């Protein structure tokens, strides 16, 4: 049993009190974005009320306090993922931005014609398309680790894909479409055995699973603030100093330079080399509150509770006639994807919405996954720490009611 007081946690999220279609909101679309606790909302309000000013440039008081608050977040992220240095934490717009940064900058420096980049069959589009773009640009090839019917990666196939032409491996820690937890430690070790760096897309992991970048020995890690109880428009790229230093800047502009003349520009040091222009300051500052919130609950407590809820939801949904789970890996986290015989996921989603239940339907930005399972999409319920067994019961009753109407 979990040691978290879920009812008390729910009180922290004002939106959970609202009704949707005259029914209490049951929010099960946390994989898309989580709701925000009051402390995060307050941090945004406080920024605009008390300290609004640009960061890293003014000598005046407001600029100093907003810069300090922004940099506190960087150090909080450093602690949260146990990075060796705070300058290995690049503040980005989100996971997509972080992955594009690495694809562009690492790609420009290290990827040549004939080289190979490895991704997996269960990636979000944002961990496929940036690599396709750089491969096309450089004349390199994208290789894909296959997965089995349960949605587990074929690790033997992965090993046979690794070779002297491999320049980088980029895989997700947790699949947003299937919920699979991938064996990232083993993936990293195998790539490192032949000197290849690894990027882990932790967009669906960092809010559920303790991540220690030094222990994992991961080269790059990407995640988004808005999926971890924080604001939208901010995310993180962790990169090992040795790699970040070897990569050219991403975008040109203010903050990322040391000196600019029309003849020659020299670039700023880490992390600013990769942070051109005014960042999303309020979101950067409020991310600190989101990480504090997770730390106060304890990430291991969150995981234990969500695992319990996932097991309960899987068991209860199994009683729906004609249900087929998409993603039945042994190691799973917080995502239940399913289809029901004779129904379209979209229709179930619309009927659930009428009952105040928010789920995601469709391909979840992972079309290749849907293609492998030969389905147009799934219904996806994705869990957060404030969800309850009663909400799962409402989901199951809603799915039964919807299928009774549709079949
Ligand atoms: C596994 C995974 N990677 C990347 C992303 C993209 O995240 P963002 O849209 O916040 O950049 C998502 C979003 O759903 C995701 O689930």
Coordinates of C-alpha atoms and ligand atoms in Angstrom, one line a residue:
X1 CA 0.0 0.0 0.0
X2 CA 1.2 3.5 -0.8
X3 CA 2.1 5.9 2.0
X4 CA 0.8 8.9 0.1
X5 CA -2.3 10.7 1.1
X6 CA -4.0 11.0 -2.4
X7 CA -7.0 13.0 -1.2
X8 CA -4.6 15.6 0.2
X9 CA -2.6 15.6 -3.0
X10 CA -5.7 16.2 -5.0
X11 CA -6.4 19.3 -3.0
X12 CA -3.1 20.7 -4.4
X13 CA -4.5 20.7 -7.9
X14 CA -7.3 23.3 -8.3
X15 CA -8.4 22.0 -11.7
X16 CA -9.4 18.6 -10.2
X17 CA -12.3 20.3 -8.5
X18 CA -14.0 21.3 -11.7
X19 CA -16.7 19.6 -13.6
X20 CA -16.7 18.7 -17.3
X21 CA -20.0 18.1 -19.0
X22 CA -21.7 18.4 -15.6
X23 CA -19.6 15.5 -14.2
X24 CA -16.6 15.5 -12.0
X25 CA -13.5 15.7 -14.1
X26 CA -11.6 12.4 -14.4
X27 CA -8.3 13.4 -15.9
X28 CA -6.5 10.4 -17.4
X29 CA -4.5 12.2 -20.1
X30 CA -1.4 12.8 -18.1
X31 CA 0.9 11.4 -20.7
X32 CA -0.1 14.4 -22.9
X33 CA 0.4 16.8 -20.0
X34 CA -0.1 16.7 -16.3
X35 CA -2.2 19.1 -14.3
X36 CA -0.4 21.7 -12.2
X37 CA -0.3 22.0 -8.4
X38 CA -1.1 25.4 -6.8
X39 CA 2.6 25.9 -6.0
X40 CA 3.5 25.9 -9.7
X41 CA 0.6 28.3 -10.5
X42 CA 1.7 30.6 -7.7
X43 CA 5.3 30.6 -8.9
X44 CA 4.2 31.8 -12.3
X45 CA 2.0 34.5 -10.7
X46 CA 4.8 35.5 -8.4
X47 CA 7.2 36.0 -11.2
X48 CA 4.9 38.4 -13.1
X49 CA 3.8 40.1 -9.9
X50 CA 7.1 40.6 -8.2
X51 CA 10.1 40.0 -10.5
X52 CA 9.3 40.3 -14.2
X53 CA 12.5 41.2 -15.9
X54 CA 14.8 39.7 -18.5
X55 CA 17.5 37.2 -17.3
X56 CA 21.3 37.1 -17.7
X57 CA 21.6 40.7 -18.9
X58 CA 20.6 43.4 -16.5
X59 CA 22.5 44.9 -13.6
X60 CA 19.3 46.1 -12.0
X61 CA 17.6 44.5 -9.1
X62 CA 14.7 42.8 -10.9
X63 CA 17.0 41.3 -13.5
X64 CA 19.2 39.9 -10.8
X65 CA 16.4 38.3 -8.8
X66 CA 14.8 36.8 -11.9
X67 CA 18.2 35.5 -13.1
X68 CA 18.9 34.0 -9.6
X69 CA 15.5 32.3 -9.6
X70 CA 16.0 30.9 -13.1
X71 CA 19.5 29.6 -12.2
X72 CA 18.1 28.0 -9.0
X73 CA 16.0 25.8 -11.3
X74 CA 19.1 24.8 -13.2
X75 CA 20.7 23.6 -10.0
X76 CA 17.5 22.0 -8.9
X77 CA 17.4 20.0 -12.1
X78 CA 21.1 19.1 -11.7
X79 CA 20.3 17.6 -8.2
X80 CA 17.1 16.0 -9.4
X81 CA 18.9 14.0 -12.1
X82 CA 22.3 13.9 -10.3
X83 CA 24.3 15.7 -13.1
X84 CA 27.9 16.3 -12.3
X85 CA 27.8 20.0 -13.2
X86 CA 25.0 22.6 -13.4
X87 CA 26.3 23.7 -16.8
X88 CA 25.4 20.3 -18.2
X89 CA 21.8 21.3 -17.8
X90 CA 20.5 23.2 -20.9
X91 CA 17.1 24.8 -20.4
X92 CA 15.1 24.2 -23.6
X93 CA 11.4 24.5 -24.7
X94 CA 10.8 20.8 -24.1
X95 CA 11.7 17.3 -25.1
X96 CA 11.1 18.0 -28.8
X97 CA 13.4 21.0 -28.7
X98 CA 16.1 19.1 -26.7
X99 CA 16.1 16.2 -29.2
X100 CA 16.2 18.6 -32.2
X101 CA 19.2 20.3 -30.5
X102 CA 21.2 17.1 -30.3
X103 CA 20.2 15.9 -33.7
X104 CA 21.2 19.2 -35.3
X105 CA 24.4 20.0 -33.4
X106 CA 25.7 16.5 -32.8
X107 CA 24.7 15.6 -36.4
X108 CA 26.5 18.6 -37.9
X109 CA 29.7 17.7 -36.1
X110 CA 29.8 13.9 -36.1
X111 CA 27.5 12.4 -38.7
X112 CA 28.8 11.8 -42.2
X113 CA 27.6 10.1 -45.3
X114 CA 27.3 6.3 -44.8
X115 CA 26.9 6.6 -41.0
X116 CA 24.0 5.2 -39.0
X117 CA 21.7 6.4 -36.2
X118 CA 19.7 3.9 -34.2
X119 CA 16.2 4.6 -32.8
X120 CA 13.6 2.1 -31.7
X121 CA 10.3 0.9 -33.2
X122 CA 8.3 2.5 -30.3
X123 CA 9.5 6.1 -30.5
X124 CA 7.4 9.3 -30.4
X125 CA 7.6 11.2 -33.7
X126 CA 9.8 13.7 -31.9
X127 CA 12.5 11.0 -31.5
X128 CA 12.2 9.9 -35.2
X129 CA 11.7 12.9 -37.4
X130 CA 14.7 15.0 -36.2
X131 CA 17.0 12.0 -36.9
X132 CA 15.4 11.5 -40.3
X133 CA 16.1 15.1 -41.1
X134 CA 19.8 15.0 -40.1
X135 CA 20.2 11.6 -41.8
X136 CA 18.8 13.1 -45.0
X137 CA 21.0 16.1 -44.7
X138 CA 24.2 14.1 -44.1
X139 CA 23.5 11.1 -46.3
X140 CA 23.2 8.8 -43.2
X141 CA 20.8 6.0 -42.5
X142 CA 18.2 5.5 -39.7
X143 CA 18.2 2.0 -38.2
X144 CA 15.3 0.8 -36.1
X145 CA 15.4 -1.7 -33.2
X146 CA 12.4 -4.0 -33.7
X147 CA 9.9 -4.9 -30.9
X148 CA 7.8 -8.0 -30.2
X149 CA 4.0 -8.3 -29.9
X150 CA 4.1 -7.3 -26.2
X151 CA 5.9 -4.1 -27.1
X152 CA 9.3 -5.1 -25.8
X153 CA 12.5 -4.3 -27.7
X154 CA 14.4 -7.1 -29.3
X155 CA 17.8 -6.7 -27.6
X156 CA 19.5 -9.3 -29.8
X157 CA 18.5 -7.3 -32.9
X158 CA 19.7 -4.2 -31.2
X159 CA 23.1 -5.7 -30.6
X160 CA 23.4 -6.8 -34.2
X161 CA 22.5 -3.2 -35.4
X162 CA 25.4 -1.7 -33.5
X163 CA 28.5 -1.5 -35.7
X164 CA 31.4 0.8 -36.7
X165 CA 29.0 3.0 -38.7
X166 CA 26.7 3.7 -35.7
X167 CA 27.1 7.3 -34.6
X168 CA 24.4 7.6 -31.9
X169 CA 21.5 5.6 -30.3
X170 CA 18.3 7.4 -29.3
X171 CA 15.5 5.6 -27.5
X172 CA 12.8 6.4 -25.1
X173 CA 12.9 5.3 -21.5
X174 CA 9.1 4.8 -21.3
X175 CA 6.9 4.5 -24.4
X176 CA 4.1 7.0 -24.4
X177 CA 2.0 4.7 -26.6
X178 CA 2.6 1.4 -24.9
X179 CA 3.9 2.2 -21.4
X180 CA 6.9 -0.1 -21.9
X181 CA 9.9 0.6 -19.7
X182 CA 12.9 0.0 -21.8
X183 CA 16.1 -1.6 -20.5
X184 CA 18.0 1.7 -20.9
X185 CA 21.0 0.7 -18.7
X186 CA 21.7 -2.3 -21.0
X187 CA 21.1 -0.2 -24.1
X188 CA 23.6 2.4 -22.9
X189 CA 26.2 -0.3 -21.9
X190 CA 26.0 -2.0 -25.2
X191 CA 26.4 1.2 -27.2
X192 CA 29.3 2.4 -25.0
X193 CA 31.1 -0.9 -25.5
X194 CA 31.8 0.3 -29.1
X195 CA 32.2 4.0 -28.1
X196 CA 28.7 5.2 -29.3
X197 CA 26.8 7.8 -27.2
X198 CA 23.2 7.4 -26.2
X199 CA 20.3 9.9 -25.9
X200 CA 17.4 8.9 -23.7
X201 CA 14.1 10.5 -24.2
X202 CA 12.8 10.6 -20.7
X203 CA 9.6 12.6 -21.4
X204 CA 7.4 9.8 -20.0
X205 CA 9.9 8.6 -17.4
X206 CA 11.2 11.5 -15.3
X207 CA 7.9 12.0 -13.5
X208 CA 7.6 8.3 -12.6
X209 CA 11.1 6.8 -12.1
X210 CA 14.2 8.0 -10.3
X211 CA 16.8 9.0 -12.9
X212 CA 20.5 9.3 -12.0
X213 CA 22.4 10.4 -15.2
X214 CA 25.8 9.6 -13.7
X215 CA 24.8 6.1 -12.6
X216 CA 23.1 5.4 -15.9
X217 CA 26.2 6.9 -17.6
X218 CA 23.8 8.4 -20.2
X219 CA 25.2 10.9 -22.7
X220 CA 22.1 13.0 -23.3
X221 CA 18.7 13.0 -21.5
X222 CA 15.7 15.0 -22.7
X223 CA 12.4 15.8 -20.9
X224 CA 9.6 18.3 -20.7
X225 CA 8.4 20.4 -17.7
X226 CA 4.7 20.1 -18.5
X227 CA 4.6 16.3 -18.2
X228 CA 6.1 16.5 -14.7
X229 CA 3.5 18.9 -13.0
X230 CA 5.4 21.9 -14.3
X231 CA 4.5 24.6 -16.9
X232 CA 4.5 24.3 -20.7
X233 CA 7.2 25.8 -22.8
X234 CA 10.2 24.6 -20.7
X235 CA 12.2 21.4 -20.8
X236 CA 15.7 20.1 -20.2
X237 CA 18.5 18.7 -22.2
X238 CA 21.2 17.1 -20.0
X239 CA 24.4 16.5 -21.9
X240 CA 27.8 15.3 -20.7
X241 CA 30.2 18.2 -20.7
X242 CA 32.6 16.4 -23.1
X243 CA 29.9 16.1 -25.8
X244 CA 28.4 19.5 -25.3
X245 CA 31.8 21.1 -25.6
X246 CA 32.5 19.3 -28.9
X247 CA 29.1 20.3 -30.4
X248 CA 28.6 23.6 -32.3
X249 CA 25.8 26.0 -31.1
X250 CA 22.2 25.3 -32.0
X251 CA 20.7 28.7 -32.7
X252 CA 22.5 32.1 -33.0
X253 CA 21.3 35.1 -31.0
X254 CA 21.6 36.9 -27.7
X255 CA 23.1 35.1 -24.7
X256 CA 24.9 32.4 -26.6
X257 CA 27.8 34.7 -27.6
X258 CA 30.9 36.0 -26.0
X259 CA 31.9 38.6 -28.6
X260 CA 30.3 39.6 -31.9
X261 CA 31.9 41.5 -34.7
X262 CA 31.0 41.3 -38.4
X263 CA 34.2 39.5 -39.0
X264 CA 34.0 36.8 -36.3
X265 CA 31.8 35.8 -33.4
X266 CA 33.0 33.8 -30.4
X267 CA 30.5 31.7 -28.5
X268 CA 29.6 31.7 -24.8
X269 CA 30.5 28.8 -22.5
X270 CA 28.1 26.1 -21.3
X271 CA 25.2 26.1 -20.8
X272 CA 24.6 29.5 -22.5
X273 CA 26.1 28.4 -25.8
X274 CA 22.9 26.4 -26.3
X275 CA 20.5 29.0 -24.9
X276 CA 20.1 31.7 -27.6
X277 CA 17.5 34.4 -27.0
X278 CA 15.2 35.2 -24.1
X279 CA 14.0 31.9 -22.5
X280 CA 10.6 31.1 -21.2
X281 CA 11.5 32.7 -17.9
X282 CA 8.4 32.2 -15.8
X283 CA 8.2 28.6 -16.9
X284 CA 11.9 28.1 -16.1
X285 CA 11.3 29.5 -12.6
X286 CA 8.1 27.6 -12.0
X287 CA 9.8 24.3 -13.0
X288 CA 11.7 24.6 -9.7
X289 CA 8.4 24.4 -7.8
X290 CA 7.3 21.4 -9.8
X291 CA 10.5 19.5 -8.9
X292 CA 10.2 20.5 -5.3
X293 CA 6.6 19.1 -5.4
X294 CA 7.8 15.8 -6.8
X295 CA 10.7 15.7 -4.3
X296 CA 8.3 16.4 -1.4
X297 CA 6.1 13.4 -2.3
X298 CA 9.2 11.3 -3.1
X299 CA 9.6 9.9 -6.6
X300 CA 9.8 6.3 -5.2
X301 CA 6.5 6.8 -3.4
X302 CA 5.0 8.2 -6.6
X303 CA 6.2 5.1 -8.6
X304 CA 4.9 2.7 -6.0
X305 CA 1.4 4.3 -6.0
X306 CA 1.2 4.5 -9.8
X307 CA 2.3 0.9 -10.2
X308 CA -0.5 -0.1 -7.8
X309 CA -3.0 1.9 -9.8
X310 CA -1.7 0.6 -13.1
X311 CA -2.2 -3.0 -11.9
X312 CA -5.7 -2.2 -10.7
X313 CA -6.6 -0.5 -13.9
X314 CA -5.3 -3.4 -16.0
X315 CA -7.2 -5.9 -13.9
X316 CA -10.5 -3.9 -14.0
X317 CA -10.3 -3.1 -17.7
X318 CA -9.7 -6.8 -18.4
X319 CA -13.4 -7.3 -17.6
X320 CA -14.5 -5.3 -20.6
X321 CA -15.7 -7.6 -23.3
X322 CA -13.6 -7.6 -26.5
X323 CA -10.8 -5.4 -25.0
X324 CA -7.3 -5.9 -26.3
X325 CA -4.4 -4.2 -24.6
X326 CA -1.8 -2.7 -26.8
X327 CA 1.5 -2.9 -24.9
X328 CA 1.7 -5.8 -22.5
X329 CA 5.4 -5.6 -21.6
X330 CA 6.6 -7.1 -18.3
X331 CA 8.0 -3.8 -17.3
X332 CA 5.4 -1.0 -17.7
X333 CA 4.7 2.4 -16.3
X334 CA 1.5 4.5 -16.0
X335 CA 0.1 3.9 -19.5
X336 CA -2.7 1.6 -20.5
X337 CA -3.5 1.6 -24.3
X338 CA -6.3 -0.5 -25.6
X339 CA -8.8 -1.2 -28.4
X340 CA -12.2 -2.8 -28.1
X341 CA -13.5 -5.1 -30.8
X342 CA -16.1 -3.5 -33.1
X343 CA -15.3 0.1 -31.9
X344 CA -13.2 2.9 -33.0
X345 CA -11.0 4.5 -30.3
X346 CA -12.2 8.0 -31.3
X347 CA -15.8 7.1 -30.6
X348 CA -15.0 5.7 -27.2
X349 CA -13.0 8.9 -26.4
X350 CA -15.9 11.1 -27.4
X351 CA -18.4 9.1 -25.3
X352 CA -16.0 9.1 -22.3
X353 CA -15.7 12.8 -22.6
X354 CA -19.5 13.2 -22.2
X355 CA -19.0 11.5 -18.9
X356 CA -16.3 13.9 -17.9
X357 CA -13.5 11.4 -18.5
X358 CA -10.4 12.7 -20.4
X359 CA -8.4 10.1 -22.2
X360 CA -6.3 10.3 -25.4
X361 CA -7.3 8.6 -28.6
X362 CA -5.4 8.2 -31.8
X363 CA -1.9 7.3 -32.7
X364 CA -0.3 9.2 -29.9
X365 CA 2.4 10.7 -32.2
X366 CA 3.7 7.1 -32.6
X367 CA 2.3 6.1 -36.0
X368 CA 4.9 3.3 -36.6
X369 CA 3.7 1.6 -33.4
X370 CA 0.1 1.7 -34.7
X371 CA 1.3 0.3 -38.0
X372 CA 3.0 -2.6 -36.4
X373 CA -0.2 -3.5 -34.5
X374 CA -2.2 -2.8 -37.6
X375 CA -4.6 -0.5 -35.8
X376 CA -5.6 3.1 -36.5
X377 CA -5.0 4.1 -32.9
X378 CA -5.8 3.2 -29.3
X379 CA -7.6 4.6 -26.3
X380 CA -5.0 5.6 -23.9
X381 CA -5.4 6.2 -20.2
X382 CA -2.2 7.6 -18.6
X383 CA -1.9 8.0 -14.9
X384 CA -0.5 10.5 -12.5
X385 CA -0.1 10.5 -8.7
X386 CA -3.5 12.3 -8.1
X387 CA -5.5 9.6 -9.9
X388 CA -7.6 7.2 -7.8
X389 CA -9.1 3.8 -7.9
X390 CA -12.5 5.4 -8.0
X391 CA -11.5 7.2 -11.2
X392 CA -10.4 3.9 -12.7
X393 CA -13.8 2.5 -11.8
X394 CA -15.4 5.4 -13.6
X395 CA -13.2 4.7 -16.6
X396 CA -14.1 1.0 -16.7
X397 CA -17.9 1.8 -16.3
X398 CA -17.6 4.4 -19.0
X399 CA -15.8 2.1 -21.4
X400 CA -18.5 -0.6 -20.8
X401 CA -21.2 1.9 -21.4
X402 CA -19.6 3.2 -24.5
X403 CA -19.0 -0.2 -26.0
X404 CA -22.6 -1.3 -25.2
X405 CA -23.7 1.7 -27.3
X406 CA -21.2 1.2 -30.1
X407 CA -21.1 -2.6 -30.7
Ligands
LIG1 C1 8.1 9.8 -25.3 C2 7.8 11.2 -25.7 N1 8.8 11.9 -26.3 C3 8.7 13.1 -26.7 C4 7.5 13.8 -26.5 C5 7.4 15.2 -26.9 O1 7.3 16.1 -25.8 P1 7.0 17.6 -26.0 O2 5.8 17.8 -26.9 O3 6.8 18.1 -24.6 O4 8.2 18.2 -26.6 C6 6.4 13.2 -25.9 C7 5.2 13.8 -25.7 O5 4.1 13.2 -25.6 C8 6.6 11.8 -25.5 O6 5.6 11.1 -24.9

